[in-house]
């Protein structure tokens, strides 16, 4: 299955790490790059393992939408397995929130 990530998810990741680096000068660019590499690698792995993740349990909008949830590097990702009109099945990542911002 192909994994498609909503551009807002990518924006949230970039914004979080940009702010984190500004607030924590000891957080190196190399560390941030490694963290983002692990995040995107985990998201790509949804192409194989999407069905093993549980339904979302914390964020009301995600629960109501019936999304599944994956947690990696303290980010929570909302996704679903979607059948497109052309017959292709994909994993679509709808949203993301960092654990520190999930209040």
XYZ file of N, CA, C and O in Angstrom:
412
model
N 0.827 -1.184 0.000
C 0.000 0.000 0.000
C 0.873 1.251 0.000
O 1.915 1.264 0.633
N 0.377 2.238 -0.644
C 1.054 3.531 -0.670
C 0.618 4.335 0.557
O -0.512 4.225 1.018
N 1.535 5.151 1.085
C 1.234 6.039 2.209
C 1.206 7.467 1.686
O 2.147 7.908 1.025
N 0.126 8.155 1.983
C 0.010 9.561 1.601
C -0.134 10.383 2.879
O -0.971 10.069 3.728
N 0.695 11.417 2.997
C 0.714 12.240 4.197
C 0.165 13.614 3.869
O 0.665 14.294 2.967
N -0.855 14.024 4.602
C -1.427 15.354 4.437
C -0.328 16.392 4.676
O 0.462 16.258 5.615
N -0.290 17.420 3.836
C 0.766 18.443 3.970
C 0.712 19.140 5.329
O 1.725 19.622 5.828
N -0.449 19.191 5.967
C -0.549 19.811 7.291
C 0.228 19.016 8.337
O 0.751 19.582 9.296
N 0.307 17.702 8.162
C 1.092 16.862 9.064
C 2.560 17.238 8.960
O 3.248 17.441 9.967
N 3.048 17.371 7.750
C 4.438 17.761 7.539
C 4.703 19.148 8.115
O 5.744 19.383 8.738
N 3.755 20.062 7.925
C 3.896 21.416 8.476
C 3.986 21.394 10.001
O 4.786 22.116 10.594
N 3.167 20.550 10.645
C 3.186 20.461 12.102
C 4.513 19.915 12.610
O 5.035 20.374 13.633
N 5.072 18.942 11.912
C 6.367 18.390 12.305
C 7.445 19.471 12.186
O 8.242 19.672 13.113
N 7.473 20.141 11.059
C 8.471 21.201 10.838
C 8.339 22.308 11.879
O 9.335 22.773 12.435
N 7.117 22.734 12.138
C 6.885 23.817 13.098
C 7.323 23.404 14.497
O 7.975 24.171 15.207
N 6.983 22.185 14.897
C 7.356 21.718 16.232
C 8.871 21.745 16.418
O 9.377 22.258 17.416
N 9.606 21.199 15.447
C 11.055 21.136 15.615
C 11.721 22.496 15.445
O 12.740 22.772 16.076
N 11.161 23.358 14.652
C 11.693 24.715 14.521
C 11.571 25.455 15.852
O 12.529 26.081 16.319
N 10.397 25.370 16.461
C 10.193 26.012 17.769
C 11.063 25.352 18.828
O 11.665 26.030 19.665
N 11.163 24.021 18.792
C 11.976 23.291 19.772
C 13.434 23.732 19.723
O 14.068 23.925 20.761
N 13.958 23.891 18.514
C 15.358 24.309 18.387
C 15.552 25.736 18.888
O 16.592 26.051 19.473
N 14.561 26.605 18.694
C 14.657 27.985 19.184
C 14.596 28.025 20.708
O 15.308 28.813 21.347
N 13.773 27.176 21.300
C 13.615 27.164 22.756
C 14.733 26.410 23.473
O 15.003 26.669 24.638
N 15.346 25.458 22.780
C 16.369 24.604 23.385
C 17.629 24.636 22.523
O 17.823 23.774 21.657
N 18.491 25.618 22.757
C 19.690 25.771 21.921
C 20.595 24.542 21.895
O 21.358 24.356 20.945
N 20.499 23.693 22.913
C 21.343 22.491 22.924
C 20.807 21.402 21.986
O 21.502 20.418 21.735
N 19.612 21.577 21.457
C 19.051 20.621 20.511
C 19.675 20.882 19.144
O 19.422 21.895 18.515
N 20.501 19.957 18.723
C 21.268 20.161 17.491
C 20.444 19.850 16.249
O 19.490 19.063 16.285
N 20.846 20.455 15.167
C 20.214 20.188 13.881
C 20.350 18.710 13.523
O 19.410 18.107 12.995
N 21.488 18.110 13.840
C 21.704 16.691 13.549
C 20.699 15.818 14.293
O 20.167 14.853 13.735
N 20.420 16.159 15.557
C 19.440 15.403 16.342
C 18.050 15.537 15.751
O 17.301 14.559 15.665
N 17.695 16.743 15.339
C 16.376 16.986 14.758
C 16.233 16.231 13.435
O 15.200 15.603 13.177
N 17.257 16.265 12.618
C 17.214 15.530 11.340
C 17.033 14.043 11.595
O 16.223 13.378 10.927
N 17.751 13.501 12.577
C 17.624 12.081 12.902
C 16.217 11.750 13.406
O 15.632 10.727 13.019
N 15.645 12.626 14.238
C 14.290 12.411 14.733
C 13.286 12.431 13.582
O 12.401 11.576 13.501
N 13.411 13.407 12.692
C 12.489 13.495 11.560
C 12.659 12.303 10.618
O 11.670 11.785 10.094
N 13.885 11.841 10.440
C 14.110 10.650 9.615
C 13.386 9.443 10.207
O 12.764 8.657 9.478
N 13.454 9.282 11.539
C 12.759 8.170 12.190
C 11.243 8.314 12.054
O 10.533 7.329 11.841
N 10.739 9.554 12.169
C 9.305 9.791 12.012
C 8.822 9.370 10.630
O 7.842 8.623 10.490
N 9.507 9.861 9.599
C 9.079 9.557 8.239
C 9.282 8.086 7.884
O 8.487 7.514 7.136
N 10.286 7.466 8.456
C 10.478 6.029 8.249
C 9.314 5.253 8.874
O 8.777 4.312 8.269
N 8.917 5.645 10.075
C 7.786 4.988 10.734
C 6.497 5.204 9.938
O 5.697 4.279 9.787
N 6.305 6.403 9.415
C 5.112 6.664 8.607
C 5.120 5.808 7.339
O 4.080 5.268 6.949
N 6.282 5.667 6.713
C 6.369 4.810 5.521
C 6.061 3.358 5.864
O 5.492 2.630 5.049
N 6.400 2.925 7.078
C 6.150 1.533 7.477
C 4.658 1.231 7.595
O 4.263 0.068 7.615
N 3.829 2.271 7.634
C 2.390 2.047 7.655
C 1.923 1.322 6.401
O 0.867 0.684 6.403
N 2.707 1.403 5.342
C 2.342 0.698 4.107
C 2.249 -0.809 4.333
O 1.540 -1.504 3.622
N 2.940 -1.300 5.346
C 2.951 -2.732 5.664
C 2.144 -3.031 6.929
O 1.415 -4.016 6.983
N 2.259 -2.162 7.935
C 1.749 -2.474 9.269
C 0.520 -1.677 9.705
O 0.134 -1.731 10.873
N -0.113 -0.939 8.825
C -1.218 -0.051 9.209
C -2.309 -0.766 9.991
O -2.847 -0.229 10.971
N -2.638 -1.974 9.605
C -3.781 -2.663 10.212
C -3.528 -3.120 11.648
O -4.481 -3.469 12.354
N -2.279 -3.112 12.108
C -2.019 -3.573 13.478
C -2.211 -2.467 14.518
O -2.265 -2.753 15.703
N -2.327 -1.230 14.075
C -2.460 -0.123 15.019
C -3.902 0.013 15.485
O -4.845 -0.190 14.726
N -4.073 0.401 16.762
C -5.431 0.507 17.320
C -6.142 1.778 16.854
O -5.517 2.718 16.350
N -7.439 1.769 17.078
C -8.205 2.983 16.836
C -7.771 4.054 17.830
O -7.319 3.750 18.945
N -7.892 5.312 17.423
C -7.530 6.435 18.292
C -8.356 6.384 19.572
O -9.530 6.007 19.556
N -7.718 6.785 20.701
C -8.387 6.685 21.995
C -8.375 7.973 22.807
O -8.969 8.017 23.877
N -7.703 9.026 22.330
C -7.552 10.213 23.170
C -8.200 11.454 22.560
O -8.952 12.162 23.233
N -7.929 11.737 21.326
C -8.398 12.965 20.697
C -9.817 12.742 20.157
O -10.014 11.909 19.256
N -10.783 13.473 20.708
C -12.192 13.224 20.351
C -12.477 13.254 18.842
O -13.216 12.397 18.342
N -11.911 14.204 18.124
C -12.170 14.290 16.674
C -11.640 13.060 15.954
O -12.256 12.589 14.986
N -10.514 12.522 16.397
C -9.950 11.319 15.785
C -10.818 10.101 16.084
O -11.029 9.246 15.229
N -11.308 10.029 17.322
C -12.178 8.916 17.717
C -13.454 8.953 16.883
O -13.878 7.932 16.333
N -14.046 10.140 16.789
C -15.297 10.296 16.042
C -15.116 9.935 14.572
O -16.006 9.343 13.957
N -13.949 10.263 14.002
C -13.688 9.968 12.589
C -13.328 8.500 12.358
O -13.300 8.043 11.219
N -13.046 7.770 13.439
C -12.692 6.360 13.303
C -11.257 6.125 12.861
O -10.932 5.064 12.333
N -10.383 7.117 13.096
C -8.980 6.985 12.703
C -8.254 5.990 13.585
O -8.607 5.758 14.731
N -7.189 5.448 13.035
C -6.224 4.669 13.808
C -5.143 5.634 14.276
O -5.024 6.739 13.755
N -4.347 5.189 15.251
C -3.321 6.072 15.805
C -1.996 5.347 15.944
O -1.936 4.224 16.440
N -0.940 6.021 15.496
C 0.419 5.522 15.670
C 1.192 6.574 16.458
O 1.032 7.775 16.213
N 2.038 6.132 17.381
C 2.872 7.042 18.162
C 4.328 6.746 17.846
O 4.764 5.598 17.888
N 5.077 7.817 17.512
C 6.508 7.695 17.229
C 7.185 9.007 17.596
O 6.687 10.082 17.250
N 8.310 8.924 18.282
C 9.061 10.117 18.685
C 8.154 11.114 19.414
O 8.268 12.320 19.239
N 7.247 10.610 20.209
C 6.276 11.401 20.973
C 5.260 12.144 20.116
O 4.531 12.996 20.609
N 5.190 11.843 18.827
C 4.137 12.364 17.969
C 3.042 11.316 17.865
O 3.317 10.117 17.735
N 1.817 11.773 17.900
C 0.657 10.920 17.650
C 0.187 11.228 16.233
O 0.011 12.403 15.879
N -0.010 10.192 15.440
C -0.452 10.355 14.054
C -1.808 9.683 13.874
O -1.995 8.530 14.269
N -2.738 10.419 13.267
C -4.067 9.881 12.944
C -4.064 9.473 11.480
O -3.695 10.262 10.608
N -4.464 8.221 11.225
C -4.470 7.737 9.846
C -5.620 6.769 9.646
O -6.251 6.304 10.599
N -5.871 6.483 8.390
C -6.897 5.508 8.043
C -6.471 4.774 6.781
O -5.679 5.289 5.989
N -6.998 3.594 6.605
C -6.796 2.821 5.385
C -7.984 3.155 4.487
O -9.139 2.949 4.882
N -7.690 3.697 3.314
C -8.723 4.269 2.456
C -8.743 3.568 1.103
O -7.691 3.370 0.488
N -9.931 3.233 0.651
C -10.116 2.697 -0.699
C -10.479 3.842 -1.627
O -11.505 4.502 -1.438
N -9.628 4.098 -2.606
C -9.871 5.179 -3.560
C -10.833 4.717 -4.650
O -11.040 3.517 -4.851
N -11.397 5.684 -5.354
C -12.346 5.383 -6.426
C -11.732 4.524 -7.532
O -12.434 3.766 -8.195
N -10.422 4.642 -7.724
C -9.765 3.880 -8.787
C -9.425 2.440 -8.372
O -8.779 1.711 -9.113
N -9.847 2.054 -7.153
C -9.611 0.696 -6.683
C -8.349 0.546 -5.834
O -8.142 -0.495 -5.225
N -7.515 1.560 -5.795
C -6.280 1.508 -5.009
C -6.610 1.707 -3.527
O -7.463 2.513 -3.169
N -5.923 0.962 -2.684
C -6.030 1.127 -1.234
C -4.761 1.806 -0.750
O -3.652 1.361 -1.071
N -4.932 2.884 0.003
C -3.782 3.624 0.528
C -3.940 3.821 2.025
O -5.019 3.640 2.581
N -2.843 4.216 2.653
C -2.874 4.683 4.032
C -2.768 6.200 3.946
O -1.819 6.728 3.357
N -3.755 6.889 4.495
C -3.755 8.347 4.464
C -3.556 8.857 5.886
O -4.329 8.523 6.790
N -2.495 9.653 6.083
C -2.192 10.225 7.392
C -2.833 11.609 7.431
O -2.447 12.507 6.684
N -3.827 11.756 8.297
C -4.649 12.960 8.343
C -4.109 14.060 9.248
O -4.234 15.239 8.938
N -3.569 13.666 10.411
C -3.241 14.678 11.413
C -2.109 14.186 12.280
O -1.800 12.982 12.315
N -1.500 15.128 12.996
C -0.419 14.815 13.925
C -0.442 15.814 15.069
O -0.809 16.979 14.883
N -0.054 15.341 16.227
C 0.101 16.221 17.379
C 1.210 15.633 18.261
O 1.310 14.416 18.410
N 2.042 16.501 18.801
C 3.096 16.048 19.702
C 2.509 15.837 21.094
O 1.592 16.563 21.500
N 3.026 14.868 21.828
C 2.516 14.569 23.164
C 2.522 15.779 24.087
O 1.634 15.945 24.914
N 3.526 16.648 23.948
C 3.602 17.829 24.793
C 2.478 18.824 24.509
O 2.170 19.667 25.346
N 1.877 18.731 23.329
C 0.824 19.670 22.935
C -0.560 19.047 23.022
O -1.554 19.709 22.733
N -0.643 17.801 23.428
C -1.900 17.050 23.455
C -2.566 17.206 24.823
O -2.500 16.338 25.660
N -3.191 18.358 25.042
C -3.860 18.610 26.348
C -5.337 18.647 26.168
O -5.898 19.201 25.330
